[in-house]
mmCIF file of C-alpha atoms in Angstrom:
data_model
loop_
_atom_site.group_PDB
_atom_site.id
_atom_site.type_symbol
_atom_site.label_atom_id
_atom_site.label_comp_id
_atom_site.label_asym_id
_atom_site.label_seq_id
_atom_site.Cartn_x
_atom_site.Cartn_y
_atom_site.Cartn_z
ATOM 1 C CA MET P 290 163.206 164.654 139.442
ATOM 2 C CA PRO P 291 163.174 164.811 143.097
ATOM 3 C CA LYS P 292 165.633 162.388 144.248
ATOM 4 C CA THR P 293 163.468 159.809 147.588
ATOM 5 C CA SER P 294 164.823 160.400 150.085
ATOM 6 C CA SER P 295 167.016 157.385 151.711
ATOM 7 C CA ARG P 296 165.282 157.606 155.182
ATOM 8 C CA ARG P 297 162.167 157.275 153.492
ATOM 9 C CA LEU P 298 163.258 153.993 151.842
ATOM 10 C CA ARG P 299 164.239 153.276 155.519
ATOM 11 C CA ASN P 300 161.273 153.505 157.395
ATOM 12 C CA TYR P 301 159.430 151.172 154.412
ATOM 13 C CA GLU P 302 157.643 148.602 155.994
ATOM 14 C CA ARG P 303 157.890 145.028 153.660
ATOM 15 C CA GLN P 304 154.329 143.641 153.024
ATOM 16 C CA ASP P 305 153.361 139.844 152.746
ATOM 17 C CA PHE P 306 151.139 138.944 149.669
ATOM 18 C CA ASN P 307 151.072 134.761 150.690
ATOM 19 C CA ALA P 308 148.236 135.004 151.870
ATOM 20 C CA LEU P 309 146.073 136.740 148.270
ATOM 21 C CA LEU P 310 148.536 134.523 146.410
ATOM 22 C CA GLY P 311 146.746 131.245 148.197
ATOM 23 C CA GLU P 312 143.432 132.114 147.793
ATOM 24 C CA LEU P 313 143.680 133.445 144.436
ATOM 25 C CA LYS P 314 145.394 130.113 143.348
ATOM 26 C CA LYS P 315 142.532 128.285 144.770
ATOM 27 C CA GLU P 316 139.634 129.960 142.985
ATOM 28 C CA LYS P 317 141.385 129.158 139.632
ATOM 29 C CA PRO P 318 140.249 125.418 139.882
ATOM 30 C CA ALA P 319 136.711 126.032 139.799
ATOM 31 C CA GLU P 320 137.328 128.857 136.672
ATOM 32 C CA ALA P 321 138.622 125.945 134.892
ATOM 33 C CA ASP P 322 135.382 123.523 135.863
ATOM 34 C CA PHE P 323 133.348 126.655 134.204
ATOM 35 C CA GLN P 324 134.920 126.623 131.219
ATOM 36 C CA VAL P 325 134.662 122.340 131.202
ATOM 37 C CA LYS P 326 131.079 122.935 131.733
ATOM 38 C CA THR P 327 130.493 125.646 128.751
ATOM 39 C CA GLU P 328 131.936 123.276 126.156
ATOM 40 C CA GLU P 329 130.364 120.276 127.098
ATOM 41 C CA LYS P 330 127.283 121.867 126.721
ATOM 42 C CA LYS P 331 128.199 123.583 123.157
ATOM 43 C CA GLN P 332 129.293 120.406 121.955
ATOM 44 C CA PRO P 333 125.686 119.614 121.114
ATOM 45 C CA SER P 334 125.008 122.139 119.702
ATOM 46 C CA GLU P 335 127.974 122.266 117.352
ATOM 47 C CA THR P 336 127.281 118.739 115.282
ATOM 48 C CA ALA P 337 123.633 119.557 115.415
ATOM 49 C CA GLY P 338 124.321 120.828 112.136
ATOM 50 C CA GLN P 339 125.603 117.457 111.425
ATOM 51 C CA LYS P 340 124.210 114.382 109.222
ATOM 52 C CA PRO P 341 123.341 111.193 110.700
ATOM 53 C CA GLU P 342 125.279 108.757 109.296
ATOM 54 C CA LYS P 343 123.275 106.328 106.536
ATOM 55 C CA GLN P 344 122.467 103.216 107.625
ATOM 56 C CA VAL P 345 124.264 100.275 104.940
ATOM 57 C CA PHE P 346 122.669 97.738 104.520
ATOM 58 C CA SER P 347 124.066 93.931 103.292
ATOM 59 C CA LEU P 348 123.920 92.749 99.857
ATOM 60 C CA TYR P 349 121.709 89.738 100.576
ATOM 61 C CA ARG P 350 118.997 92.813 102.402
ATOM 62 C CA GLN P 351 119.313 94.895 99.217
ATOM 63 C CA ARG P 352 119.552 92.477 96.650
ATOM 64 C CA ILE P 353 115.469 91.418 97.916
ATOM 65 C CA PHE P 354 114.013 95.056 98.538
ATOM 66 C CA SER P 355 115.061 95.173 94.840
ATOM 67 C CA ASN P 356 113.397 92.438 93.534
ATOM 68 C CA GLU P 357 109.527 93.475 92.709
ATOM 69 C CA ASN P 358 107.831 90.105 92.843
ATOM 70 C CA VAL P 359 109.146 89.760 96.670
ATOM 71 C CA LYS P 360 106.659 91.094 98.569
ATOM 72 C CA PHE P 361 106.408 90.252 101.596
ATOM 73 C CA ILE P 362 108.900 89.016 104.628
ATOM 74 C CA TYR P 363 109.431 87.077 107.981
ATOM 75 C CA SER P 364 111.868 85.823 110.193
ATOM 76 C CA LYS P 365 112.830 81.687 110.597
ATOM 77 C CA ASN P 366 112.679 82.143 114.469
ATOM 78 C CA ASP P 367 109.683 83.766 115.162
ATOM 79 C CA ARG P 368 107.656 83.059 111.927
ATOM 80 C CA ILE P 369 105.143 86.377 111.467
ATOM 81 C CA LEU P 370 104.574 87.473 108.125
ATOM 82 C CA HIS P 371 105.159 91.088 107.296
ATOM 83 C CA GLU P 372 104.651 93.134 104.085
ATOM 84 C CA LYS P 373 107.882 93.988 102.371
ATOM 85 C CA HIS P 374 107.836 97.700 103.604
ATOM 86 C CA CYS P 375 106.752 97.544 107.673
ATOM 87 C CA GLN P 376 108.722 98.976 109.645
ATOM 88 C CA TYR P 377 109.375 96.074 112.018
ATOM 89 C CA VAL P 378 110.914 94.099 108.777
ATOM 90 C CA LYS P 379 114.029 96.787 110.204
ATOM 91 C CA GLU P 380 114.472 95.127 113.050
ATOM 92 C CA ILE P 381 114.866 90.937 111.185
ATOM 93 C CA SER P 382 118.785 90.149 111.474
ATOM 94 C CA ASP P 383 120.039 89.447 108.087
ATOM 95 C CA GLU P 384 120.845 85.957 109.362
ATOM 96 C CA GLU P 385 117.047 85.596 109.979
ATOM 97 C CA LEU P 386 115.718 87.165 106.908
ATOM 98 C CA GLN P 387 113.725 85.395 104.963
ATOM 99 C CA TYR P 388 111.601 86.274 102.069
ATOM 100 C CA SER P 389 108.000 85.091 99.419
ATOM 101 C CA GLU P 390 106.477 86.026 97.105
ATOM 102 C CA SER P 391 103.601 84.654 97.333
ATOM 103 C CA TYR P 392 101.087 84.609 100.675
ATOM 104 C CA LEU P 393 101.668 82.348 103.092
ATOM 105 C CA SER P 394 98.743 81.400 105.001
ATOM 106 C CA ASN P 395 100.119 79.217 107.208
ATOM 107 C CA MET P 396 101.942 82.295 109.133
ATOM 108 C CA ARG P 397 100.696 84.794 111.587
ATOM 109 C CA GLN P 398 100.614 87.746 110.139
ATOM 110 C CA CYS P 399 101.765 90.860 111.777
ATOM 111 C CA PRO P 400 99.004 93.362 112.584
ATOM 112 C CA ALA P 401 101.010 95.981 111.646
ATOM 113 C CA CYS P 402 100.686 96.233 108.487
ATOM 114 C CA ALA P 403 97.768 93.448 107.664
ATOM 115 C CA ALA P 404 95.904 96.040 105.686
ATOM 116 C CA GLU P 405 98.873 96.540 103.341
ATOM 117 C CA ALA P 406 99.820 92.804 102.789
ATOM 118 C CA TYR P 407 95.748 91.869 102.015
ATOM 119 C CA LEU P 408 95.594 94.639 99.550
ATOM 120 C CA ARG P 409 98.878 93.211 98.172
ATOM 121 C CA ILE P 410 96.780 89.723 97.693
ATOM 122 C CA GLY P 411 93.489 91.418 95.689
ATOM 123 C CA ALA P 412 94.520 94.697 94.861
ATOM 124 C CA LYS P 413 94.746 95.158 91.495
ATOM 125 C CA ASP P 414 96.382 99.253 92.155
ATOM 126 C CA PRO P 415 98.608 98.838 95.280
ATOM 127 C CA GLU P 416 99.776 101.366 94.431
ATOM 128 C CA TYR P 417 96.509 103.239 95.463
ATOM 129 C CA THR P 418 97.205 102.183 99.469
ATOM 130 C CA GLU P 419 96.834 104.716 100.779
ATOM 131 C CA ARG P 420 93.951 106.046 99.935
ATOM 132 C CA TYR P 421 92.202 102.221 100.251
ATOM 133 C CA LYS P 422 92.702 103.033 103.787
ATOM 134 C CA GLU P 423 91.398 105.846 103.738
ATOM 135 C CA ILE P 424 88.248 104.325 102.978
ATOM 136 C CA PHE P 425 87.735 101.395 105.118
ATOM 137 C CA GLU P 426 88.568 103.860 108.286
ATOM 138 C CA GLN P 427 85.280 105.827 106.475
ATOM 139 C CA CYS P 428 83.429 102.679 106.336
ATOM 140 C CA GLY P 429 84.373 100.515 109.106
ATOM 141 C CA ILE P 430 85.915 97.895 107.126
ATOM 142 C CA THR P 431 87.163 95.497 109.778
ATOM 143 C CA LEU P 432 91.035 93.610 109.265
ATOM 144 C CA LYS P 433 88.660 90.246 109.481
ATOM 145 C CA GLN P 434 86.565 91.688 106.512
ATOM 146 C CA LEU P 435 89.635 92.827 104.354
ATOM 147 C CA ARG P 436 90.934 88.794 104.864
ATOM 148 C CA ASN P 437 87.757 87.162 104.220
ATOM 149 C CA MET P 438 87.793 88.930 101.134
ATOM 150 C CA PHE P 439 91.006 88.474 99.330
ATOM 151 C CA LEU P 440 92.289 85.370 100.820
ATOM 152 C CA VAL P 441 89.259 83.507 102.169
ATOM 153 C CA ARG P 442 86.817 84.539 98.370
ATOM 154 C CA GLY P 443 89.635 86.001 96.458
ATOM 155 C CA MET P 444 88.062 89.565 95.631
ATOM 156 C CA LYS P 445 89.855 91.303 93.666
ATOM 157 C CA THR P 446 89.723 95.522 93.861
ATOM 158 C CA ARG P 447 90.242 98.143 92.423
ATOM 159 C CA ILE P 448 89.062 101.778 93.465
ATOM 160 C CA SER P 449 86.622 103.698 91.930
ATOM 161 C CA GLY P 450 85.387 107.250 92.199
ATOM 162 C CA ASN P 451 85.008 107.451 96.207
ATOM 163 C CA GLY P 452 84.568 104.594 96.265
ATOM 164 C CA PHE P 453 85.975 100.425 95.156
ATOM 165 C CA LEU P 454 84.843 98.220 92.832
ATOM 166 C CA ILE P 455 84.399 94.185 93.949
ATOM 167 C CA SER P 456 85.648 91.640 91.196
ATOM 168 C CA TYR P 457 84.034 88.148 92.395
ATOM 169 C CA LYS P 458 83.419 85.720 90.176
ATOM 170 C CA GLU P 459 81.775 86.738 87.299
ATOM 171 C CA ASP P 460 80.144 89.782 88.433
ATOM 172 C CA THR P 461 81.409 93.330 89.778
ATOM 173 C CA TRP P 462 80.377 95.120 92.205
ATOM 174 C CA LYS P 463 80.351 98.881 92.680
ATOM 175 C CA ILE P 464 80.977 100.146 96.681
ATOM 176 C CA GLN P 465 80.258 103.831 97.598
ATOM 177 C CA ILE P 466 80.168 105.744 100.361
ATOM 178 C CA VAL P 467 76.940 107.979 100.828
ATOM 179 C CA SER P 468 76.894 109.007 104.178
ATOM 180 C CA ARG P 469 79.336 110.463 106.869
ATOM 181 C CA ASN P 470 78.307 107.306 109.276
ATOM 182 C CA GLY P 471 80.983 104.714 107.096
ATOM 183 C CA HIS P 472 76.550 103.625 105.137
ATOM 184 C CA VAL P 473 77.492 102.479 101.673
ATOM 185 C CA GLN P 474 75.453 102.186 98.611
ATOM 186 C CA LEU P 475 75.614 98.220 96.675
ATOM 187 C CA LEU P 476 75.619 98.414 92.459
ATOM 188 C CA HIS P 477 76.312 95.348 90.442
ATOM 189 C CA ASN P 478 76.883 95.764 86.888
ATOM 190 C CA ASN P 479 74.037 95.650 83.988
ATOM 191 C CA TYR P 480 73.778 92.024 81.614
ATOM 192 C CA ARG P 481 71.477 90.690 79.378
ATOM 193 C CA VAL P 482 70.357 87.542 79.233
ATOM 194 C CA ILE P 483 70.681 85.452 76.002
ATOM 195 C CA GLN P 484 70.385 82.097 74.435
ATOM 196 C CA ASP P 485 70.468 79.136 76.777
ATOM 197 C CA GLY P 486 69.986 81.709 79.955
ATOM 198 C CA ARG P 487 73.614 82.431 79.682
ATOM 199 C CA ARG P 488 75.015 86.522 80.570
ATOM 200 C CA GLN P 489 76.653 88.908 78.373
ATOM 201 C CA PHE P 490 77.566 91.756 80.368
ATOM 202 C CA VAL P 491 77.117 95.384 79.302
ATOM 203 C CA ARG P 492 78.920 98.947 80.516
ATOM 204 C CA GLY P 493 76.874 100.466 83.771
ATOM 205 C CA PHE P 494 75.814 99.544 87.346
ATOM 206 C CA HIS P 495 71.881 99.145 89.015
ATOM 207 C CA VAL P 496 71.363 99.718 92.620
ATOM 208 C CA GLN P 497 70.561 95.603 93.398
ATOM 209 C CA ASN P 498 67.489 96.197 95.467
ATOM 210 C CA PRO P 499 65.771 99.111 97.018
ATOM 211 C CA ASN P 500 67.201 98.062 100.151
ATOM 212 C CA CYS P 501 70.555 98.804 99.691
ATOM 213 C CA THR P 502 71.414 102.796 98.856
ATOM 214 C CA ASP P 503 72.230 103.141 102.103
ATOM 215 C CA VAL P 504 74.044 99.736 104.160
ATOM 216 C CA THR P 505 76.570 98.384 106.433
ATOM 217 C CA PHE P 506 79.399 97.763 104.398
ATOM 218 C CA GLY P 507 79.640 93.915 106.253
ATOM 219 C CA TYR P 508 75.990 93.839 104.870
ATOM 220 C CA ALA P 509 76.049 94.288 101.156
ATOM 221 C CA LEU P 510 79.028 91.873 101.525
ATOM 222 C CA GLY P 511 77.277 89.707 103.016
ATOM 223 C CA LEU P 512 75.166 90.226 99.637
ATOM 224 C CA ILE P 513 78.434 89.608 97.805
ATOM 225 C CA ARG P 514 79.228 86.455 98.902
ATOM 226 C CA ASN P 515 75.732 85.200 98.372
ATOM 227 C CA TYR P 516 74.891 85.874 95.235
ATOM 228 C CA ASP P 517 74.503 83.090 92.587
ATOM 229 C CA TYR P 518 73.913 83.366 89.053
ATOM 230 C CA SER P 519 72.799 79.693 87.448
ATOM 231 C CA PRO P 520 70.798 79.948 84.095
ATOM 232 C CA GLU P 521 67.606 77.886 85.733
ATOM 233 C CA ASN P 522 66.666 81.546 87.141
ATOM 234 C CA ALA P 523 67.306 83.056 83.752
ATOM 235 C CA GLU P 524 63.211 83.788 82.265
ATOM 236 C CA LYS P 525 62.782 85.439 85.851
ATOM 237 C CA HIS P 526 65.423 88.185 84.736
ATOM 238 C CA THR P 527 65.044 88.556 81.577
ATOM 239 C CA LEU P 528 61.055 89.135 81.988
ATOM 240 C CA ARG P 529 62.487 91.484 84.901
ATOM 241 C CA GLY P 530 64.456 93.801 82.618
ATOM 242 C CA GLU P 531 61.818 94.071 79.719
ATOM 243 C CA ASP P 532 59.374 95.735 83.231
ATOM 244 C CA SER P 533 62.432 97.872 83.836
ATOM 245 C CA ALA P 534 62.489 98.547 80.367
ATOM 246 C CA SER P 535 58.913 99.830 80.207
ATOM 247 C CA GLY P 536 59.466 101.997 83.381
ATOM 248 C CA ARG P 537 57.555 99.485 85.749
ATOM 249 C CA ASN P 538 60.464 98.765 87.482
ATOM 250 C CA LYS P 539 63.148 101.282 88.609
ATOM 251 C CA ASN P 540 65.616 98.653 89.581
ATOM 252 C CA PRO P 541 66.359 96.729 87.776
ATOM 253 C CA ALA P 542 68.167 93.594 88.610
ATOM 254 C CA ALA P 543 69.227 92.685 84.018
ATOM 255 C CA VAL P 544 68.575 94.148 81.379
ATOM 256 C CA PRO P 545 66.380 93.046 77.700
ATOM 257 C CA SER P 546 68.140 91.327 75.606
ATOM 258 C CA GLU P 547 66.848 91.323 71.331
ATOM 259 C CA GLU P 548 68.334 86.919 72.120
ATOM 260 C CA ARG P 549 65.660 85.101 73.788
ATOM 261 C CA THR P 550 64.577 81.106 73.946
ATOM 262 C CA GLU P 551 61.229 79.722 72.568
ATOM 263 C CA GLU P 552 59.843 79.417 76.069
ATOM 264 C CA VAL P 553 61.133 82.678 76.330
ATOM 265 C CA ARG P 554 59.307 84.375 73.615
ATOM 266 C CA LYS P 555 55.969 82.547 75.086
ATOM 267 C CA LEU P 556 55.914 83.170 78.568
ATOM 268 C CA GLN P 557 55.947 87.087 76.570
ATOM 269 C CA GLU P 558 53.501 86.823 74.497
ATOM 270 C CA GLN P 559 51.078 85.030 76.968
ATOM 271 C CA ARG P 560 51.975 88.347 79.495
ATOM 272 C CA ASP P 561 51.066 90.702 76.836
ATOM 273 C CA ILE P 562 48.201 88.871 76.172
ATOM 274 C CA LYS P 563 46.547 88.484 79.469
ATOM 275 C CA GLU P 564 47.524 92.031 80.911
ATOM 276 C CA PRO P 565 44.643 93.791 79.064
ATOM 277 C CA ILE P 566 42.098 91.713 79.855
ATOM 278 C CA CYS P 567 43.240 91.305 83.928
ATOM 279 C CA GLN P 568 42.824 95.283 83.688
ATOM 280 C CA LYS P 569 39.647 94.718 82.179
ATOM 281 C CA GLU P 570 38.295 91.964 83.875
ATOM 282 C CA PRO P 571 37.830 93.945 87.280
ATOM 283 C CA ALA P 572 35.013 96.967 85.988
ATOM 284 C CA ALA P 573 33.515 94.232 83.952
ATOM 285 C CA LYS P 574 32.365 92.061 87.051
ATOM 286 C CA ARG P 575 31.298 94.641 88.819
ATOM 287 C CA ARG P 576 29.528 96.168 86.189
ATOM 288 C CA TRP P 577 27.496 92.514 86.349
ATOM 289 C CA GLU P 578 27.786 92.313 89.263
ATOM 290 C CA SER P 579 25.611 94.983 90.084
ATOM 291 C CA VAL P 580 22.876 93.864 86.850
ATOM 292 C CA LYS P 581 22.599 91.223 88.968
ATOM 293 C CA ALA P 582 21.834 92.943 92.196
ATOM 294 C CA TRP P 583 19.203 95.257 90.140
ATOM 295 C CA PHE P 584 17.612 91.591 88.754
ATOM 296 C CA LYS P 585 17.355 90.124 92.052
ATOM 297 C CA LYS P 586 15.701 92.816 93.793
ATOM 298 C CA TYR P 587 12.722 93.279 90.479
ATOM 299 C CA LEU P 588 11.616 89.564 91.401
ATOM 300 C CA ARG P 589 11.286 90.207 94.593
ATOM 301 C CA LYS P 590 9.122 92.632 94.685
ATOM 302 C CA MET P 591 7.339 90.955 92.011
ATOM 303 C CA ARG P 592 6.645 87.979 94.555
ATOM 304 C CA PHE P 593 5.629 90.449 96.612
ATOM 305 C CA LYS P 594 2.945 92.025 94.551
ATOM 306 C CA SER P 595 2.173 88.403 93.124
ATOM 307 C CA ILE P 596 1.252 87.161 97.027
ATOM 308 C CA PHE P 597 -0.429 89.785 98.241
ATOM 309 C CA PHE P 598 -2.389 91.017 94.710
ATOM 310 C CA ILE P 599 -1.696 93.889 94.859
ATOM 311 C CA PRO P 600 -2.522 95.802 90.804
#
């Protein structure tokens, strides 16, 4: 190995690197800041896969929501009534939370859950709430009409086909959607008129009248509200039912009955006797008028001959 000469080492000049070290020390904090920022950015992505903590309910709230008899929730401060599963119920604290099994009409109804609340009152099948809401939207049924149906009038409903049934007083009505513009067809339950004008309900429905084949829901609801059967007009319903049985009325209001009162039978017999006479009367009258016209013409001609001595 060649030896370095002492002369060359003596002539070596030592260089100062302090300035370079200072520059390197200044750059290190910037790199550290960059590492901290990248770690902060990584934190959300790392925690994104973690499941959120489950909301813990108090025993008082759990007991209320597990009770199937509880249907309505309200706060004792604002007095706004909510359906039990309304989205705004979770904003009510346990201290203010109150519940009810029946509808409280003296409170304000929350508009967000009004349809569900009214269906809780009048629907016989509340499990089809979403289907009800679809039909209400198609027919343009308002919350005011629903409140009048269920809360004021006490009507009951049940899903049937592409519409629903309405039970009001003694009668059952069927609402069927017939067009895209929300119009409906109104049908009424069939019945027989029996002794003393009472009715016996039978299976099936009929269109209430020819004007009810394509109407708005508001018009149909008005007919349902105003319909009132009474034994005093039983004869009219019975005769209309019999006419429908013979094919003269395609939209009967009632089904004929085998059990009739004596008065109804007499009216039926008179009608059966008079109908053939009424049918022949116009033809006989026309023939008699023609005979009278011929005699008048003949007499006029004979009188003219007698005056002028025409042989």
